[in-house]
GROMACS .gro file of C-alpha atoms in nm:
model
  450
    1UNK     CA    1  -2.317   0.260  -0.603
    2UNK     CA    2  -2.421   0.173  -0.926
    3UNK     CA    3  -2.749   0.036  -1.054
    4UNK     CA    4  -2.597  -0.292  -1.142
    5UNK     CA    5  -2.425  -0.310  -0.827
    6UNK     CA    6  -2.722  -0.250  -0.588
    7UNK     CA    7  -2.903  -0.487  -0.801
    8UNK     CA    8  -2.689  -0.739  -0.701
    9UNK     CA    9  -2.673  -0.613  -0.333
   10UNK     CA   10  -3.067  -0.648  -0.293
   11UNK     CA   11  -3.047  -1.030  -0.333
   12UNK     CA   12  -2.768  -1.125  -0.143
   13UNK     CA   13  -2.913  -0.900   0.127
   14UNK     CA   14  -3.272  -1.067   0.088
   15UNK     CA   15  -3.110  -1.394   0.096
   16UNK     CA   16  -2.842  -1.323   0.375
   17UNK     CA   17  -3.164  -1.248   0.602
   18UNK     CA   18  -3.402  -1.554   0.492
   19UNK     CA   19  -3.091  -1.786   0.581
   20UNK     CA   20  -3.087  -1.590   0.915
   21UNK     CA   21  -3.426  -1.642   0.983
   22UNK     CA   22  -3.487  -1.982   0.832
   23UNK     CA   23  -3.141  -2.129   1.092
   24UNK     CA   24  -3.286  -1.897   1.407
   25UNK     CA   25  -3.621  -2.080   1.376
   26UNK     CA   26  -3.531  -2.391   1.336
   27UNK     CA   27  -3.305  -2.399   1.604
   28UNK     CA   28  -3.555  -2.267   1.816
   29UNK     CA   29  -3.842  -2.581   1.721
   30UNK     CA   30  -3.489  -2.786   1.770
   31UNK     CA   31  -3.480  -2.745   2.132
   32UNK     CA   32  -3.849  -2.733   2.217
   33UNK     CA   33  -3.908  -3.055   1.954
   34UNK     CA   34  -3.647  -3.290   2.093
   35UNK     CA   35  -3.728  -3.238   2.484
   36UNK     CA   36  -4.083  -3.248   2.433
   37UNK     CA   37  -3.999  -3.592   2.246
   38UNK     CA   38  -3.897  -3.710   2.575
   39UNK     CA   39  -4.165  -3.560   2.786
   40UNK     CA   40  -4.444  -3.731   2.557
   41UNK     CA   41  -4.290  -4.072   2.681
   42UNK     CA   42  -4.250  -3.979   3.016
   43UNK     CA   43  -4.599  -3.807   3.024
   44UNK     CA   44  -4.744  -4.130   2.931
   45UNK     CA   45  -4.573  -4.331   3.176
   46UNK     CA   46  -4.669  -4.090   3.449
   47UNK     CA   47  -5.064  -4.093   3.314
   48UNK     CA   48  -4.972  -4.483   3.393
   49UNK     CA   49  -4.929  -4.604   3.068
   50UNK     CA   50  -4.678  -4.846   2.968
   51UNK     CA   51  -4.446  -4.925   2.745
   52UNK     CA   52  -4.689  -5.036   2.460
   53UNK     CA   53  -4.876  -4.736   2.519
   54UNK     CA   54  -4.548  -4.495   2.497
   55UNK     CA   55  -4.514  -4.731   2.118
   56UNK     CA   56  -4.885  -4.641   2.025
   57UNK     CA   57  -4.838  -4.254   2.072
   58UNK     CA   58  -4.488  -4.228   1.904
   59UNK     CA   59  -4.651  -4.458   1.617
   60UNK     CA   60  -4.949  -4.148   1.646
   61UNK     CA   61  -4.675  -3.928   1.533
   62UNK     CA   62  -4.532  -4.122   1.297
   63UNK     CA   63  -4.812  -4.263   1.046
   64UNK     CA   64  -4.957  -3.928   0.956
   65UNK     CA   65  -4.612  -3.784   0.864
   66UNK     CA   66  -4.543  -4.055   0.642
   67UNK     CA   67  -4.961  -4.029   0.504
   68UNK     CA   68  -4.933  -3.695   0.446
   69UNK     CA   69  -4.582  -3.601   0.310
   70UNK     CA   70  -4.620  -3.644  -0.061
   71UNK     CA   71  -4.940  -3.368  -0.050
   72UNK     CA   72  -4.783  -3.191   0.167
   73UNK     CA   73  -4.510  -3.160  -0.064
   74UNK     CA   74  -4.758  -3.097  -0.345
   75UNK     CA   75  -4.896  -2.779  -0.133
   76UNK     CA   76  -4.539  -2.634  -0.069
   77UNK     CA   77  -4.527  -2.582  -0.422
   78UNK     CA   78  -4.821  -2.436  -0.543
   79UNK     CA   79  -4.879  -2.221  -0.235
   80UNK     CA   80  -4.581  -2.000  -0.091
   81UNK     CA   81  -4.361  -2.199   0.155
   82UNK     CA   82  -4.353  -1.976   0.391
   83UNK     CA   83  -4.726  -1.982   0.423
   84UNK     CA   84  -4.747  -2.365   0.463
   85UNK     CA   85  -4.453  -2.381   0.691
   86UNK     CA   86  -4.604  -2.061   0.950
   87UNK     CA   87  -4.954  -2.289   0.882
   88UNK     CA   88  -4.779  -2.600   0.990
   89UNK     CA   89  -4.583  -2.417   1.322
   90UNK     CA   90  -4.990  -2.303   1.429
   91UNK     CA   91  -5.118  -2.621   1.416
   92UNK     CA   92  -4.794  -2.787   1.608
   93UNK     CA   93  -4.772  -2.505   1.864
   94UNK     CA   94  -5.182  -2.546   1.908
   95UNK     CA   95  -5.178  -2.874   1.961
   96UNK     CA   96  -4.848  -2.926   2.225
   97UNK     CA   97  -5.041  -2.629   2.402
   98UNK     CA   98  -5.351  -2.849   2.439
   99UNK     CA   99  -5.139  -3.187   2.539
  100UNK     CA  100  -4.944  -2.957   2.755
  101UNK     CA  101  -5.289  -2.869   2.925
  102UNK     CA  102  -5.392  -3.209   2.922
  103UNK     CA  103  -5.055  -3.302   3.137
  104UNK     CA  104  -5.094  -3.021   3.405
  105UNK     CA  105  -5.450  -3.096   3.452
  106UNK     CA  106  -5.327  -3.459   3.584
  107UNK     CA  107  -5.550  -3.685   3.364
  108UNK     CA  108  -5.478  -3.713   3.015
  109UNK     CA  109  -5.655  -4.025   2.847
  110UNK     CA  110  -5.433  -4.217   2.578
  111UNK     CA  111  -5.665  -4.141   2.298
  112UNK     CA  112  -5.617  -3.772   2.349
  113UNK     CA  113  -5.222  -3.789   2.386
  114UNK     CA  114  -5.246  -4.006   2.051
  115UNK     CA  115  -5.472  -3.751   1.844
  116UNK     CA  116  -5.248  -3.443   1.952
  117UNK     CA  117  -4.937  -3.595   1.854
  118UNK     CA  118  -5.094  -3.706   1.502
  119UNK     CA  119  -5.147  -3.391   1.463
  120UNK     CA  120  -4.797  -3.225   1.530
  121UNK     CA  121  -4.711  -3.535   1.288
  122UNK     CA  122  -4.962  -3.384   1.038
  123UNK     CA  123  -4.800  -3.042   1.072
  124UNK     CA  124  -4.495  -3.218   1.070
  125UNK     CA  125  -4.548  -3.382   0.749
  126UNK     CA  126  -4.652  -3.016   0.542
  127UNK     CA  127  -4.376  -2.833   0.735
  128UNK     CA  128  -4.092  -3.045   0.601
  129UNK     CA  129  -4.126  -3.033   0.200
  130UNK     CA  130  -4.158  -2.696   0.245
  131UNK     CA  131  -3.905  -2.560   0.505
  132UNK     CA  132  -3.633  -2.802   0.258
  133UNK     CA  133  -3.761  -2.625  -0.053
  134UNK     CA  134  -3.762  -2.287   0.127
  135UNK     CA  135  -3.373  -2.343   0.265
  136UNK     CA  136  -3.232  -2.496  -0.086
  137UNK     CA  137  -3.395  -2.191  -0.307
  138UNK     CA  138  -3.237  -1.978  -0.020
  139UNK     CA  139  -2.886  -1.993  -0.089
  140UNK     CA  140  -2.662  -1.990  -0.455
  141UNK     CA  141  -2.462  -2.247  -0.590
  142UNK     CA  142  -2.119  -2.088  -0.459
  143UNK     CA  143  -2.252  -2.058  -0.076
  144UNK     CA  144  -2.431  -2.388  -0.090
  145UNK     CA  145  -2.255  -2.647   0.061
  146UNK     CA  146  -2.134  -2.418   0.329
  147UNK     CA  147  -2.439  -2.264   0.376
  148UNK     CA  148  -2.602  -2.608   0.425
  149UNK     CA  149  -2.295  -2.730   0.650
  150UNK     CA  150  -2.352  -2.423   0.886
  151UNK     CA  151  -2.725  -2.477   0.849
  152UNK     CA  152  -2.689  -2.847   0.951
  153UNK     CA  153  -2.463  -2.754   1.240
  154UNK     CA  154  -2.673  -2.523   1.402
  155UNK     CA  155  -2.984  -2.780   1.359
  156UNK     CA  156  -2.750  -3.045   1.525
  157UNK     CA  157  -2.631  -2.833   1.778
  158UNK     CA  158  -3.000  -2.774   1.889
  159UNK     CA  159  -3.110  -3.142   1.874
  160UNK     CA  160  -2.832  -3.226   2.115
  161UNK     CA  161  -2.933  -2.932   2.341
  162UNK     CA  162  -3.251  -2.976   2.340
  163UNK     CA  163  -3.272  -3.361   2.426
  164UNK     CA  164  -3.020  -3.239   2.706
  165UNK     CA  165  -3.261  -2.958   2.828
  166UNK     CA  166  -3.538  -3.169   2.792
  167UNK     CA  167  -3.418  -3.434   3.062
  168UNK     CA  168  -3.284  -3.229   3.308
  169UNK     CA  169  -3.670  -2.998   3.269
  170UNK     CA  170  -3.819  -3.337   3.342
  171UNK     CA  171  -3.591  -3.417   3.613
  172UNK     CA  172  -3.678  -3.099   3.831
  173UNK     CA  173  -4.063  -3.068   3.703
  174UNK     CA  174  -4.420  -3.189   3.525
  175UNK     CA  175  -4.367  -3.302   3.165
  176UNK     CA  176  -4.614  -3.051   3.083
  177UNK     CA  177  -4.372  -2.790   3.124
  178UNK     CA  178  -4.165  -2.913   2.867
  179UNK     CA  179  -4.469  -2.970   2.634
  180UNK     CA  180  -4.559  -2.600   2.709
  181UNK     CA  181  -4.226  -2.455   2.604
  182UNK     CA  182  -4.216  -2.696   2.288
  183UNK     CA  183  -4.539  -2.472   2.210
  184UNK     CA  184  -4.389  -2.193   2.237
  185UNK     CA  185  -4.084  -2.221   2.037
  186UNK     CA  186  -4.371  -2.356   1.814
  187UNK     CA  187  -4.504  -2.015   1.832
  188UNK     CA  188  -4.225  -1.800   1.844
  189UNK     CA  189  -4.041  -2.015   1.491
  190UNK     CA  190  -4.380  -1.951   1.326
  191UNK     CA  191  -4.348  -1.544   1.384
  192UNK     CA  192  -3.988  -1.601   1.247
  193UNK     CA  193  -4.095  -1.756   0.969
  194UNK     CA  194  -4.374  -1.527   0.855
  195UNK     CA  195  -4.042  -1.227   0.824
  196UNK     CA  196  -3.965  -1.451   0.534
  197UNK     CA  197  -3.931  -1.237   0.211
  198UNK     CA  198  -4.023  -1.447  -0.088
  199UNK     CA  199  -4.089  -1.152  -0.344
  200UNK     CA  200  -3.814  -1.296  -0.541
  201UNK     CA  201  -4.003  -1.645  -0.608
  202UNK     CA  202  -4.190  -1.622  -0.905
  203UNK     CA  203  -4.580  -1.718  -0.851
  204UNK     CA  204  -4.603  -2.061  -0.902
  205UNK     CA  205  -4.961  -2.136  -1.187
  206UNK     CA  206  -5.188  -2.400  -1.003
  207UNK     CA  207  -5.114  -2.643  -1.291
  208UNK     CA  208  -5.370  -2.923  -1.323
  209UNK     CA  209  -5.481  -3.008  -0.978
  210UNK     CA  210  -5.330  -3.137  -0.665
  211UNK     CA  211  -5.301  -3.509  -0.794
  212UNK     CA  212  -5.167  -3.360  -1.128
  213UNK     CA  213  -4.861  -3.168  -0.941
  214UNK     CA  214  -4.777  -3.502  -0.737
  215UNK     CA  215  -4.744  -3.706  -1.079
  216UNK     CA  216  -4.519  -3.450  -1.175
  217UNK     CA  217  -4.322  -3.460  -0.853
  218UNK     CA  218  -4.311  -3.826  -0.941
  219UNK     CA  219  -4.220  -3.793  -1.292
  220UNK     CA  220  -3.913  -3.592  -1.187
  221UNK     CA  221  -3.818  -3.806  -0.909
  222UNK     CA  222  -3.831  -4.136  -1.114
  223UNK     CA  223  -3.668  -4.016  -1.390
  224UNK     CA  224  -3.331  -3.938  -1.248
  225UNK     CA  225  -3.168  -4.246  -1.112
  226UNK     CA  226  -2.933  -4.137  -0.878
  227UNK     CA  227  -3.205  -3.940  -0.635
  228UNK     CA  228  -3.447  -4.267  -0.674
  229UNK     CA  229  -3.137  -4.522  -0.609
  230UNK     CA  230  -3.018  -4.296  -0.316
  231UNK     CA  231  -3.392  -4.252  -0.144
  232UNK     CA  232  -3.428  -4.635  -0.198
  233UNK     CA  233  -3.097  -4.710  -0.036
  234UNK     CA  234  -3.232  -4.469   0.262
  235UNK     CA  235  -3.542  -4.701   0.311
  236UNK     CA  236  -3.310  -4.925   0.472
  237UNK     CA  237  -3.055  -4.709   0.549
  238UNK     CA  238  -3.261  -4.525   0.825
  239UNK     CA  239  -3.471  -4.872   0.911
  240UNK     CA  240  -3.196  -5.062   1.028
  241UNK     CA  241  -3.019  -4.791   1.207
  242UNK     CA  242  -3.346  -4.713   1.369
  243UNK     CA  243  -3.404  -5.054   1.497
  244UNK     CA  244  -3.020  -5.088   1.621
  245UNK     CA  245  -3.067  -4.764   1.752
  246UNK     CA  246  -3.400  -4.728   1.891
  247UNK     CA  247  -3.461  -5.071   2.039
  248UNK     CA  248  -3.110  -5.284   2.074
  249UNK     CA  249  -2.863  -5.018   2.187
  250UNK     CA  250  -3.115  -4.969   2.515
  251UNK     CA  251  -3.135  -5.304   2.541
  252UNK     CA  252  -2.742  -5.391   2.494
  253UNK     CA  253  -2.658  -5.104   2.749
  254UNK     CA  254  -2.889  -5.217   2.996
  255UNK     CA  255  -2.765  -5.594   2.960
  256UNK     CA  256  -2.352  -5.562   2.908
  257UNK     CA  257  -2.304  -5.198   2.905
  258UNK     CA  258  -2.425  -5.106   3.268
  259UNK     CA  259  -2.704  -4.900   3.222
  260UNK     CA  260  -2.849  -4.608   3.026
  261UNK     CA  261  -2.558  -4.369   3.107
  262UNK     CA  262  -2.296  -4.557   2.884
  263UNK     CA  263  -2.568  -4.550   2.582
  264UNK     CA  264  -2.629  -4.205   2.652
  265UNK     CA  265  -2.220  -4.136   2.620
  266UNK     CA  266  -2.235  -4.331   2.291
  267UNK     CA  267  -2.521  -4.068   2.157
  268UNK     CA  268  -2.346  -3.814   2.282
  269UNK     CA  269  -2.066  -3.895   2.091
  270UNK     CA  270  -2.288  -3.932   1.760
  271UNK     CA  271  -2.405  -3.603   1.839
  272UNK     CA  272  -2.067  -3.479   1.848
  273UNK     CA  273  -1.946  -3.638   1.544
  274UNK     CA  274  -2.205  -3.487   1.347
  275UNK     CA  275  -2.105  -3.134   1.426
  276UNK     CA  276  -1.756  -3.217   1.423
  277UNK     CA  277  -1.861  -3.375   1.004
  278UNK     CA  278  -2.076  -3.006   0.940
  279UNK     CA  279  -1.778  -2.793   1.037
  280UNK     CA  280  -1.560  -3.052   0.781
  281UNK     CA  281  -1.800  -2.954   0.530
  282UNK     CA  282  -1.807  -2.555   0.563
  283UNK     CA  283  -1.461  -2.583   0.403
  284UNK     CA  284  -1.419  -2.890   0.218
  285UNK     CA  285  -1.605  -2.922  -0.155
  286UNK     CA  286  -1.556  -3.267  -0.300
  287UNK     CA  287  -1.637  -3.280  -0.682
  288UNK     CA  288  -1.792  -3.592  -0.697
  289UNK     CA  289  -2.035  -3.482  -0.444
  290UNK     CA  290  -2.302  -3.792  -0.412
  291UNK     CA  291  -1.991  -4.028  -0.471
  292UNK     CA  292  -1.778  -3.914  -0.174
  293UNK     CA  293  -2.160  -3.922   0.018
  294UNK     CA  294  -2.249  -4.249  -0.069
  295UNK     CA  295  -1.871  -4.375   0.071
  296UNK     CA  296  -1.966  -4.248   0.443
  297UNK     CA  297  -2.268  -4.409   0.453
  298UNK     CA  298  -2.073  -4.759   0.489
  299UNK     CA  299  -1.961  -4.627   0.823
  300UNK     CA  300  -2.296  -4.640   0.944
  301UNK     CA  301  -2.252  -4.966   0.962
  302UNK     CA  302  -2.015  -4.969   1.240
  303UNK     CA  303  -2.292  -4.889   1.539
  304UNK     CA  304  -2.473  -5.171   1.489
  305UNK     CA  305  -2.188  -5.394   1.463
  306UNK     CA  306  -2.001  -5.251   1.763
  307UNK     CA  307  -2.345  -5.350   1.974
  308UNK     CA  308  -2.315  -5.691   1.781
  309UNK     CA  309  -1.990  -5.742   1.957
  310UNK     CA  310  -2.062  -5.570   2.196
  311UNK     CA  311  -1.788  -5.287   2.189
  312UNK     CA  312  -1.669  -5.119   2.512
  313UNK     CA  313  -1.796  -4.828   2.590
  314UNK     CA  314  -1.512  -4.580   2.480
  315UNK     CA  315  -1.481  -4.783   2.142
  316UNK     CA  316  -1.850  -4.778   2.097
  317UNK     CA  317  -1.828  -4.402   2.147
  318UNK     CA  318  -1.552  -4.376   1.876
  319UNK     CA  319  -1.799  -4.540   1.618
  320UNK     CA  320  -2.054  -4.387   1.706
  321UNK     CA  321  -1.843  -4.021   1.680
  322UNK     CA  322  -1.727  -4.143   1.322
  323UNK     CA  323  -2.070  -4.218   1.193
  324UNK     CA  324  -2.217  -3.904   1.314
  325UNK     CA  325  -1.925  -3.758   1.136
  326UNK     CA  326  -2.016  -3.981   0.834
  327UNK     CA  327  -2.360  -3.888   0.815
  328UNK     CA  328  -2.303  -3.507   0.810
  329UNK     CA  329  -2.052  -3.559   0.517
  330UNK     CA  330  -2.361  -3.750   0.324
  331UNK     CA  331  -2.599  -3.511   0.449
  332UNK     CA  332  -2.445  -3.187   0.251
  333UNK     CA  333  -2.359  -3.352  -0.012
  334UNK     CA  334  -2.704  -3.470  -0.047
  335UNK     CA  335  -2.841  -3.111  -0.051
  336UNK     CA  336  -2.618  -2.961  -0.266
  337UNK     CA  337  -2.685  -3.213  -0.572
  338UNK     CA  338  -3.070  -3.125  -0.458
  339UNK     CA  339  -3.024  -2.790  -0.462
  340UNK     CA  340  -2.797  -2.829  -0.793
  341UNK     CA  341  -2.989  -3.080  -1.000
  342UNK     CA  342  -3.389  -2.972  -0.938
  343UNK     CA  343  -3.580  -2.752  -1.022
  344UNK     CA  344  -3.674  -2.456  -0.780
  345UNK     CA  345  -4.054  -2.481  -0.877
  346UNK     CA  346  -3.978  -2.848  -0.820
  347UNK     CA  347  -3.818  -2.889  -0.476
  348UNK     CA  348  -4.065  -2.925  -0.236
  349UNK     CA  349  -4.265  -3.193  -0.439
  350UNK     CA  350  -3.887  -3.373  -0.435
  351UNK     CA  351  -3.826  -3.343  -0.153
  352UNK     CA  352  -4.150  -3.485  -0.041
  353UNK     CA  353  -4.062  -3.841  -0.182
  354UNK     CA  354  -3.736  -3.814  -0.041
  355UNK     CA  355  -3.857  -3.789   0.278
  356UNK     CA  356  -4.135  -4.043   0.208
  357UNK     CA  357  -3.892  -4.293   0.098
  358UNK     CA  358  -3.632  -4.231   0.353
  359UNK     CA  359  -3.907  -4.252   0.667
  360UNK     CA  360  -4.209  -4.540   0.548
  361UNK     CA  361  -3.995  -4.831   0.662
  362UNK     CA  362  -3.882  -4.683   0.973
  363UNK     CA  363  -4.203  -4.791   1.159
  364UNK     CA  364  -4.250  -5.125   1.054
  365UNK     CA  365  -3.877  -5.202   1.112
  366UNK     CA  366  -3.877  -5.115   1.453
  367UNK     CA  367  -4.260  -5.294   1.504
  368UNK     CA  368  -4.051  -5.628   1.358
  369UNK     CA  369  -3.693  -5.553   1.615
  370UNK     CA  370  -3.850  -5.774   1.900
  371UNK     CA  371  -3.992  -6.079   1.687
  372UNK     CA  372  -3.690  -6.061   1.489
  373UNK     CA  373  -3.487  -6.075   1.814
  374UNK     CA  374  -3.701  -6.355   1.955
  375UNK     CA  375  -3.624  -6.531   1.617
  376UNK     CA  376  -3.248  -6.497   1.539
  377UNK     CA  377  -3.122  -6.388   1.880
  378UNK     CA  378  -2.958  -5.979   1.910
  379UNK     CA  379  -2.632  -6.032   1.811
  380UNK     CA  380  -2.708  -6.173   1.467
  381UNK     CA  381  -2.981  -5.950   1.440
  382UNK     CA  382  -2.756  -5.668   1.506
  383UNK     CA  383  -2.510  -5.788   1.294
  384UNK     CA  384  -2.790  -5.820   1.008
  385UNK     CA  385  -2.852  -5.398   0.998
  386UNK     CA  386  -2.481  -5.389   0.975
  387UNK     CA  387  -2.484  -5.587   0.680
  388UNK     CA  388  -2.803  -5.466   0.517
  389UNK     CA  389  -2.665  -5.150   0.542
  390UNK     CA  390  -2.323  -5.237   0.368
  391UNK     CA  391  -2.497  -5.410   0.055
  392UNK     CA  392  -2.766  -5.174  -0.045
  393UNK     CA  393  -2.511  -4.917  -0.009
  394UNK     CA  394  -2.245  -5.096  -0.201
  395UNK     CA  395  -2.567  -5.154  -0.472
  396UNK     CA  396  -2.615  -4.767  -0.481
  397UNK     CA  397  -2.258  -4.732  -0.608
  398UNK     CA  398  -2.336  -4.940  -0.963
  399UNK     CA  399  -2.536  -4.654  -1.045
  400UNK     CA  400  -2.354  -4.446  -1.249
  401UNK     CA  401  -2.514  -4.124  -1.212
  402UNK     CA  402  -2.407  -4.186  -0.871
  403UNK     CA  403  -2.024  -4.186  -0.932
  404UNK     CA  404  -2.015  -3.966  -1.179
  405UNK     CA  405  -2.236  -3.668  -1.076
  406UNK     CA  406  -1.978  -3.333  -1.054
  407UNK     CA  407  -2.007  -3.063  -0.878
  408UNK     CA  408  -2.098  -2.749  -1.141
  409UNK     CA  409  -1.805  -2.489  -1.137
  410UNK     CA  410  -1.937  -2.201  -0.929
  411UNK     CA  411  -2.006  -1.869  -1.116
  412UNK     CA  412  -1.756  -1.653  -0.914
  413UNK     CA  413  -1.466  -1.905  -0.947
  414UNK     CA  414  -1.596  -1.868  -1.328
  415UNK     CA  415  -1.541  -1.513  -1.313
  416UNK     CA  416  -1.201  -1.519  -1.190
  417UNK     CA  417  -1.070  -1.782  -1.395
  418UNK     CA  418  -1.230  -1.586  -1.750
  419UNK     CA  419  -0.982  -1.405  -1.991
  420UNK     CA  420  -0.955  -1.059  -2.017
  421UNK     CA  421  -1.132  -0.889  -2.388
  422UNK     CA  422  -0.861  -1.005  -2.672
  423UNK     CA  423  -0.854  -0.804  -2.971
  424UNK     CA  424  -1.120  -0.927  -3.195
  425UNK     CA  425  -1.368  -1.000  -2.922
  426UNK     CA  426  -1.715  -0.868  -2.912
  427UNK     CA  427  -1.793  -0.686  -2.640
  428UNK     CA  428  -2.107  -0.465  -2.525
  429UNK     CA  429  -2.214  -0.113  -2.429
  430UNK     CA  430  -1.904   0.061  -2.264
  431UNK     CA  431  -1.644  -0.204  -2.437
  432UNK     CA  432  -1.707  -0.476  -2.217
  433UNK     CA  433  -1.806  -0.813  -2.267
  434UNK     CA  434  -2.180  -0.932  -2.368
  435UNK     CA  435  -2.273  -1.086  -2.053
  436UNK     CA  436  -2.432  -1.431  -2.112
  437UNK     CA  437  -2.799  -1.516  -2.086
  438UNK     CA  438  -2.893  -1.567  -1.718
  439UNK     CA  439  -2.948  -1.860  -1.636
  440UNK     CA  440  -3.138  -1.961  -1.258
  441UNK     CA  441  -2.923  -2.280  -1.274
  442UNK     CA  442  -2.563  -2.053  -1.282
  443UNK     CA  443  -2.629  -1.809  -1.013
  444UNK     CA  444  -2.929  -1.994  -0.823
  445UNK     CA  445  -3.274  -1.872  -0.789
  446UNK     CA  446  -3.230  -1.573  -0.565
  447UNK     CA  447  -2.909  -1.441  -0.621
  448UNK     CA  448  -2.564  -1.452  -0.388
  449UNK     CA  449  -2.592  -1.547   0.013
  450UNK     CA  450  -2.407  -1.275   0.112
   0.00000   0.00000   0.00000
């Protein structure tokens, strides 16, 4: 093997095992995270609490993610990621190990289930801008969007199996159990993630100060339209389909569906769809990547108006399998114009007020589902997230940035397509060609997958 050659080999290798590691550990916080979702609730309800108090503590989780995610962003990228996201995985694993205790003990208070799950929020909310920044400077252009796609897959594969694990746990034993094993895979992720090898990430200069880095997260965020216009859109995006979601769909099973078990087909199917629209994107690459995105998110549409109706079961489970599709096609997309457009010194900051944007209405929108039901009635209420959703994403498409953003050639099609020497041409040492200046943004910051 040449020099050259194992050059080349030592990143894709590097880069082959960080996307190992990075899709192995978040699987694992996949299954423990979304049954010990579902044990908090029922924890609470066993500790005698109601339904209010099941609102307060998922509300505990949510307001210091959204408080916290734009410095938490800041921190991913002036300290290594990998540092912030084993960091974030100690405090989360801690802190389910303590509410676990709490649980088997038999008396937890409310004020103690509501502090630990801020803090797995707070964890939650310096783990994200990190982990995204660490997966997008994983991979090069030409393995992105399957990378991501396979990435996404796995993630959704765990989410459904771990809700699934997480009910039948609770059906044979304590909720504390599942708490206990969310702390685990807690603990067992954060090992994962300390393997991480991030030699190949330049050291990233402190700059001006924490509130100097988040202007300049904000400076790059605002200043391209078509990631501000997108995150916008997503504000209401993922506030109406939580409130359809969250709070009618329970209440439209339980009233014309016949129970829980027909809503839990129709998120089952979702589920489904959303593997079945990551294993679409492994192969396909549209061009006009945040253009063919920003056409499936009208199809999220269709959930909330197929409760409007309400939809039969079997055709509410066909909507909801499209839009799971749908969202999966957006999804990808959406990374690979991140991981094509910012900066890698830049990501986590981004991705910070993506996530801020996309999550800060979320809360209030479901607080506001009842009174808005009490004032318009379900159906038109319903049919209201249907349409919000179809006009700010129609709005998203006058952007132009938006339809027009292209997918960059990758480098190896490049190299195939390129001429041979003609006589005439310069070439380099040895007769060949004089390679062009590298350039991060051709090959990606850390080389080939692999």
């Amino acid at each position: 093997m040449t020099a050259a050659s194992s050059a080349s080999a030592a990143p894709s290798s590097r880069s082959a095992r960080n996307y190992r590691l990075l899709t192995a550990a978040a699987v694992i916080t996949g299954l423990g995270t979304h049954g010990a979702l579902i044990a908090a609730a029922f924890a609470v309800l066993q500790a005698g609490g109601d339904g209010g108090d099941v609102g307060l503590v998922a509300a505990a989780r949510g307001v210091p993610l959204v408080l916290f995610l734009l410095v938490g962003g800041a921190i991913a990228d002036r300290l290594p990621r990998h540092r912030v996201m084993v960091a974030s995985n100690t405090l989360n694993c801690l802190s389910q190990a303590v509410f676990a205790w709490l649980v088997l003990a038999g008396d937890p208070k409310l004020w103690q289930m509501m502090l630990l799950t801020a803090l797995c929020g707070t964890g939650q909310a310096f783990f994200n801008p990190a982990a995204e920044g660490m997966l997008l400077s994983t991979v090069s252009r030409e393995q992105a969007s399957r990378a991501f796609a396979l990435f996404r897959m796995a993630t959704q594969g765990a989410t459904i199996g771990g809700a699934a694990l997480g009910g039948a746990m609770i059906a044979a034993m304590d909720p504390g159990w599942v708490l206990a094993v969310d702390a685990a895979a807690f603990a067992v992720a954060g090992v994962l993630r300390a393997f991480l090898d991030v030699s190949h990430i330049p050291s990233r200069a402190p700059g001006g100060g924490l509130l100097a880095d988040m202007r300049d997260g904000w400076q790059e965020f605002i200043g391209r339209p078509w990631l501000w216009s997108i995150v916008a859109q997503f504000s209401v995006v993922v506030a109406a389909v939580g409130a359809a979601e969250s709070v009618y769909g329970p209440l439209v099973a339980r009233d014309e569906l016949g129970g829980a078990r027909p809503w839990g087909f129709a998120l089952a199917a979702f589920g489904a769809g959303t593997l079945g629209g990551a294993l679409l994107m492994t192969r396909w690459k549209p061009q006009r990547m945040l253009l063919v995105g920003t056409l499936c998110v009208f199809p999220l549409a269709l959930p909330s108006a197929g409760l409007a109706v309400p939809l039969p079961v079997v055709w509410l489970c066909l909507v909801m399998f499209v839009s799971g599709v749908a969202i999966e096609v957006f999804g990808v997309a959406w990374m690979t114009a991140m991981h094509q457009e910012i900066p890698e010194e830049k990501l986590s900051r981004v991705s910070a007020y993506d996530w801020f944007g996309s999550v800060a209405m979320m809360p209030l929108a479901t607080a506001l589902a009842g009174p808005v039901e009490s004032l318009v009635g379900r159906s038109q209420a319903l049919w209201g997230c249907a349409g919000l959703i179809v006009l700010v994403t129609g709005a998203v498409l006058f952007v132009p940035e938006v339809r027009n953003l292209t997918r960059k050639p990758d480098p190896a099609e490049v190299a195939a397509k390129a001429p041979g020497p003609v006589p005439g041409t310069a070439t380099g040492p040895a007769g060949t060609l004089a390679p062009a200046p590298a350039s991060a943004d051709a090959e990606g910051p850390v080389g080939r997958l692999g």
